[in-house]
């Protein structure tokens, strides 16, 4: 039953897929407009030690 379930397309799964695709571009657009958003992404990278070492 699990295998059949994973292949079944439900409205919820469609919403999840759409939201996952739509959210990323929206975040990129926001980060370009809002300095606060850019700061947040930078601080996140800093906490991981990726941008500033």
PDB file of N, CA and C in Angstrom:
ATOM      1  N   UNK A   1       0.832  -1.212   0.000  1.00  0.00           N
ATOM      2  CA  UNK A   1       0.000   0.000   0.000  1.00  0.00           C
ATOM      3  C   UNK A   1       0.861   1.255   0.000  1.00  0.00           C
ATOM      4  N   UNK A   2       2.006   1.193   0.686  1.00  0.00           N
ATOM      5  CA  UNK A   2       2.874   2.367   0.768  1.00  0.00           C
ATOM      6  C   UNK A   2       3.374   2.781  -0.616  1.00  0.00           C
ATOM      7  N   UNK A   3       3.773   1.797  -1.436  1.00  0.00           N
ATOM      8  CA  UNK A   3       4.277   2.116  -2.770  1.00  0.00           C
ATOM      9  C   UNK A   3       3.195   2.794  -3.605  1.00  0.00           C
ATOM     10  N   UNK A   4       1.982   2.263  -3.564  1.00  0.00           N
ATOM     11  CA  UNK A   4       0.880   2.873  -4.302  1.00  0.00           C
ATOM     12  C   UNK A   4       0.609   4.279  -3.782  1.00  0.00           C
ATOM     13  N   UNK A   5       0.731   4.444  -2.481  1.00  0.00           N
ATOM     14  CA  UNK A   5       0.452   5.743  -1.875  1.00  0.00           C
ATOM     15  C   UNK A   5       1.432   6.799  -2.386  1.00  0.00           C
ATOM     16  N   UNK A   6       2.690   6.427  -2.503  1.00  0.00           N
ATOM     17  CA  UNK A   6       3.704   7.401  -2.919  1.00  0.00           C
ATOM     18  C   UNK A   6       3.493   7.825  -4.374  1.00  0.00           C
ATOM     19  N   UNK A   7       2.883   6.956  -5.158  1.00  0.00           N
ATOM     20  CA  UNK A   7       2.644   7.289  -6.566  1.00  0.00           C
ATOM     21  C   UNK A   7       1.354   8.078  -6.755  1.00  0.00           C
ATOM     22  N   UNK A   8       0.503   8.060  -5.743  1.00  0.00           N
ATOM     23  CA  UNK A   8      -0.776   8.760  -5.853  1.00  0.00           C
ATOM     24  C   UNK A   8      -0.570  10.265  -5.771  1.00  0.00           C
ATOM     25  N   UNK A   9      -1.155  10.990  -6.717  1.00  0.00           N
ATOM     26  CA  UNK A   9      -1.045  12.452  -6.708  1.00  0.00           C
ATOM     27  C   UNK A   9      -2.272  13.038  -6.024  1.00  0.00           C
ATOM     28  N   UNK A  10      -2.039  13.708  -4.912  1.00  0.00           N
ATOM     29  CA  UNK A  10      -3.139  14.320  -4.168  1.00  0.00           C
ATOM     30  C   UNK A  10      -3.017  15.834  -4.248  1.00  0.00           C
ATOM     31  N   UNK A  11      -4.131  16.534  -4.060  1.00  0.00           N
ATOM     32  CA  UNK A  11      -4.086  18.011  -4.062  1.00  0.00           C
ATOM     33  C   UNK A  11      -3.048  18.541  -3.083  1.00  0.00           C
ATOM     34  N   UNK A  12      -2.901  17.872  -1.936  1.00  0.00           N
ATOM     35  CA  UNK A  12      -1.923  18.325  -0.944  1.00  0.00           C
ATOM     36  C   UNK A  12      -0.506  18.240  -1.509  1.00  0.00           C
ATOM     37  N   UNK A  13      -0.200  17.124  -2.198  1.00  0.00           N
ATOM     38  CA  UNK A  13       1.145  16.966  -2.763  1.00  0.00           C
ATOM     39  C   UNK A  13       1.397  18.015  -3.841  1.00  0.00           C
ATOM     40  N   UNK A  14       0.373  18.306  -4.632  1.00  0.00           N
ATOM     41  CA  UNK A  14       0.512  19.331  -5.676  1.00  0.00           C
ATOM     42  C   UNK A  14       0.797  20.685  -5.036  1.00  0.00           C
ATOM     43  N   UNK A  15       0.079  20.994  -3.952  1.00  0.00           N
ATOM     44  CA  UNK A  15       0.302  22.263  -3.258  1.00  0.00           C
ATOM     45  C   UNK A  15       1.720  22.317  -2.711  1.00  0.00           C
ATOM     46  N   UNK A  16       2.188  21.192  -2.149  1.00  0.00           N
ATOM     47  CA  UNK A  16       3.546  21.156  -1.599  1.00  0.00           C
ATOM     48  C   UNK A  16       4.571  21.420  -2.700  1.00  0.00           C
ATOM     49  N   UNK A  17       4.377  20.769  -3.851  1.00  0.00           N
ATOM     50  CA  UNK A  17       5.314  20.959  -4.957  1.00  0.00           C
ATOM     51  C   UNK A  17       5.292  22.399  -5.443  1.00  0.00           C
ATOM     52  N   UNK A  18       4.095  22.931  -5.636  1.00  0.00           N
ATOM     53  CA  UNK A  18       3.972  24.309  -6.117  1.00  0.00           C
ATOM     54  C   UNK A  18       4.594  25.282  -5.129  1.00  0.00           C
ATOM     55  N   UNK A  19       4.294  25.097  -3.851  1.00  0.00           N
ATOM     56  CA  UNK A  19       4.817  26.020  -2.838  1.00  0.00           C
ATOM     57  C   UNK A  19       6.337  25.931  -2.792  1.00  0.00           C
ATOM     58  N   UNK A  20       6.883  24.725  -2.910  1.00  0.00           N
ATOM     59  CA  UNK A  20       8.340  24.579  -2.847  1.00  0.00           C
ATOM     60  C   UNK A  20       8.995  25.279  -4.035  1.00  0.00           C
ATOM     61  N   UNK A  21       8.336  25.256  -5.196  1.00  0.00           N
ATOM     62  CA  UNK A  21       8.900  25.933  -6.368  1.00  0.00           C
ATOM     63  C   UNK A  21       8.692  27.442  -6.298  1.00  0.00           C
ATOM     64  N   UNK A  22       7.534  27.851  -5.778  1.00  0.00           N
ATOM     65  CA  UNK A  22       7.196  29.276  -5.761  1.00  0.00           C
ATOM     66  C   UNK A  22       7.898  30.022  -4.642  1.00  0.00           C
ATOM     67  N   UNK A  23       8.107  29.364  -3.516  1.00  0.00           N
ATOM     68  CA  UNK A  23       8.686  30.051  -2.348  1.00  0.00           C
ATOM     69  C   UNK A  23      10.113  30.494  -2.638  1.00  0.00           C
ATOM     70  N   UNK A  24      10.911  29.655  -3.304  1.00  0.00           N
ATOM     71  CA  UNK A  24      12.325  29.989  -3.540  1.00  0.00           C
ATOM     72  C   UNK A  24      12.502  31.267  -4.368  1.00  0.00           C
ATOM     73  N   UNK A  25      11.850  31.402  -5.516  1.00  0.00           N
ATOM     74  CA  UNK A  25      11.991  32.647  -6.293  1.00  0.00           C
ATOM     75  C   UNK A  25      11.500  33.858  -5.520  1.00  0.00           C
ATOM     76  N   UNK A  26      10.413  33.698  -4.757  1.00  0.00           N
ATOM     77  CA  UNK A  26       9.888  34.820  -3.980  1.00  0.00           C
ATOM     78  C   UNK A  26      10.914  35.279  -2.959  1.00  0.00           C
ATOM     79  N   UNK A  27      11.579  34.335  -2.308  1.00  0.00           N
ATOM     80  CA  UNK A  27      12.584  34.706  -1.314  1.00  0.00           C
ATOM     81  C   UNK A  27      13.740  35.447  -1.983  1.00  0.00           C
ATOM     82  N   UNK A  28      14.127  35.008  -3.170  1.00  0.00           N
ATOM     83  CA  UNK A  28      15.225  35.665  -3.881  1.00  0.00           C
ATOM     84  C   UNK A  28      14.829  37.093  -4.249  1.00  0.00           C
ATOM     85  N   UNK A  29      13.605  37.276  -4.715  1.00  0.00           N
ATOM     86  CA  UNK A  29      13.131  38.620  -5.073  1.00  0.00           C
ATOM     87  C   UNK A  29      13.106  39.514  -3.839  1.00  0.00           C
ATOM     88  N   UNK A  30      12.616  38.974  -2.719  1.00  0.00           N
ATOM     89  CA  UNK A  30      12.525  39.758  -1.488  1.00  0.00           C
ATOM     90  C   UNK A  30      13.916  40.156  -1.016  1.00  0.00           C
ATOM     91  N   UNK A  31      14.861  39.228  -1.092  1.00  0.00           N
ATOM     92  CA  UNK A  31      16.211  39.527  -0.610  1.00  0.00           C
ATOM     93  C   UNK A  31      16.831  40.638  -1.444  1.00  0.00           C
ATOM     94  N   UNK A  32      16.429  40.742  -2.712  1.00  0.00           N
ATOM     95  CA  UNK A  32      16.936  41.814  -3.557  1.00  0.00           C
ATOM     96  C   UNK A  32      16.318  43.152  -3.205  1.00  0.00           C
ATOM     97  N   UNK A  33      15.083  43.134  -2.725  1.00  0.00           N
ATOM     98  CA  UNK A  33      14.384  44.382  -2.408  1.00  0.00           C
ATOM     99  C   UNK A  33      14.664  44.835  -0.977  1.00  0.00           C
ATOM    100  N   UNK A  34      14.594  43.898  -0.037  1.00  0.00           N
ATOM    101  CA  UNK A  34      14.676  44.265   1.375  1.00  0.00           C
ATOM    102  C   UNK A  34      16.079  44.043   1.936  1.00  0.00           C
ATOM    103  N   UNK A  35      16.753  45.102   2.383  1.00  0.00           N
ATOM    104  CA  UNK A  35      18.067  44.956   3.020  1.00  0.00           C
ATOM    105  C   UNK A  35      18.001  44.015   4.214  1.00  0.00           C
ATOM    106  N   UNK A  36      16.885  44.047   4.940  1.00  0.00           N
ATOM    107  CA  UNK A  36      16.730  43.182   6.116  1.00  0.00           C
ATOM    108  C   UNK A  36      16.793  41.713   5.695  1.00  0.00           C
ATOM    109  N   UNK A  37      16.149  41.384   4.597  1.00  0.00           N
ATOM    110  CA  UNK A  37      16.169  40.008   4.118  1.00  0.00           C
ATOM    111  C   UNK A  37      17.596  39.597   3.759  1.00  0.00           C
ATOM    112  N   UNK A  38      18.323  40.496   3.105  1.00  0.00           N
ATOM    113  CA  UNK A  38      19.699  40.199   2.730  1.00  0.00           C
ATOM    114  C   UNK A  38      20.549  39.982   3.972  1.00  0.00           C
ATOM    115  N   UNK A  39      20.337  40.823   4.983  1.00  0.00           N
ATOM    116  CA  UNK A  39      21.089  40.680   6.227  1.00  0.00           C
ATOM    117  C   UNK A  39      20.812  39.329   6.864  1.00  0.00           C
ATOM    118  N   UNK A  40      19.554  38.907   6.813  1.00  0.00           N
ATOM    119  CA  UNK A  40      19.186  37.636   7.417  1.00  0.00           C
ATOM    120  C   UNK A  40      19.920  36.481   6.737  1.00  0.00           C
ATOM    121  N   UNK A  41      19.968  36.496   5.414  1.00  0.00           N
ATOM    122  CA  UNK A  41      20.637  35.417   4.696  1.00  0.00           C
ATOM    123  C   UNK A  41      22.132  35.453   4.979  1.00  0.00           C
ATOM    124  N   UNK A  42      22.691  36.650   5.074  1.00  0.00           N
ATOM    125  CA  UNK A  42      24.119  36.766   5.358  1.00  0.00           C
ATOM    126  C   UNK A  42      24.434  36.256   6.752  1.00  0.00           C
ATOM    127  N   UNK A  43      23.611  36.634   7.732  1.00  0.00           N
ATOM    128  CA  UNK A  43      23.850  36.205   9.109  1.00  0.00           C
ATOM    129  C   UNK A  43      23.718  34.686   9.212  1.00  0.00           C
ATOM    130  N   UNK A  44      22.787  34.110   8.437  1.00  0.00           N
ATOM    131  CA  UNK A  44      22.636  32.664   8.445  1.00  0.00           C
ATOM    132  C   UNK A  44      23.914  32.005   7.929  1.00  0.00           C
ATOM    133  N   UNK A  45      24.472  32.562   6.857  1.00  0.00           N
ATOM    134  CA  UNK A  45      25.703  32.015   6.301  1.00  0.00           C
ATOM    135  C   UNK A  45      26.850  32.177   7.293  1.00  0.00           C
ATOM    136  N   UNK A  46      26.879  33.312   7.980  1.00  0.00           N
ATOM    137  CA  UNK A  46      27.941  33.561   8.954  1.00  0.00           C
ATOM    138  C   UNK A  46      27.887  32.531  10.075  1.00  0.00           C
ATOM    139  N   UNK A  47      26.679  32.214  10.537  1.00  0.00           N
ATOM    140  CA  UNK A  47      26.539  31.264  11.635  1.00  0.00           C
ATOM    141  C   UNK A  47      27.057  29.893  11.205  1.00  0.00           C
ATOM    142  N   UNK A  48      26.961  29.607   9.907  1.00  0.00           N
ATOM    143  CA  UNK A  48      27.463  28.337   9.403  1.00  0.00           C
ATOM    144  C   UNK A  48      28.953  28.423   9.075  1.00  0.00           C
ATOM    145  N   UNK A  49      29.472  29.639   9.024  1.00  0.00           N
ATOM    146  CA  UNK A  49      30.889  29.816   8.739  1.00  0.00           C
ATOM    147  C   UNK A  49      31.208  29.663   7.264  1.00  0.00           C
ATOM    148  N   UNK A  50      30.224  29.885   6.396  1.00  0.00           N
ATOM    149  CA  UNK A  50      30.462  29.709   4.962  1.00  0.00           C
ATOM    150  C   UNK A  50      31.026  30.980   4.333  1.00  0.00           C
ATOM    151  N   UNK A  51      30.456  32.138   4.685  1.00  0.00           N
ATOM    152  CA  UNK A  51      30.913  33.378   4.057  1.00  0.00           C
ATOM    153  C   UNK A  51      32.129  33.947   4.778  1.00  0.00           C
ATOM    154  N   UNK A  52      32.045  34.024   6.107  1.00  0.00           N
ATOM    155  CA  UNK A  52      33.167  34.567   6.875  1.00  0.00           C
ATOM    156  C   UNK A  52      33.808  33.456   7.696  1.00  0.00           C
ATOM    157  N   UNK A  53      35.109  33.273   7.533  1.00  0.00           N
ATOM    158  CA  UNK A  53      35.777  32.205   8.273  1.00  0.00           C
ATOM    159  C   UNK A  53      36.777  32.776   9.261  1.00  0.00           C
TER     160      UNK A  53
END
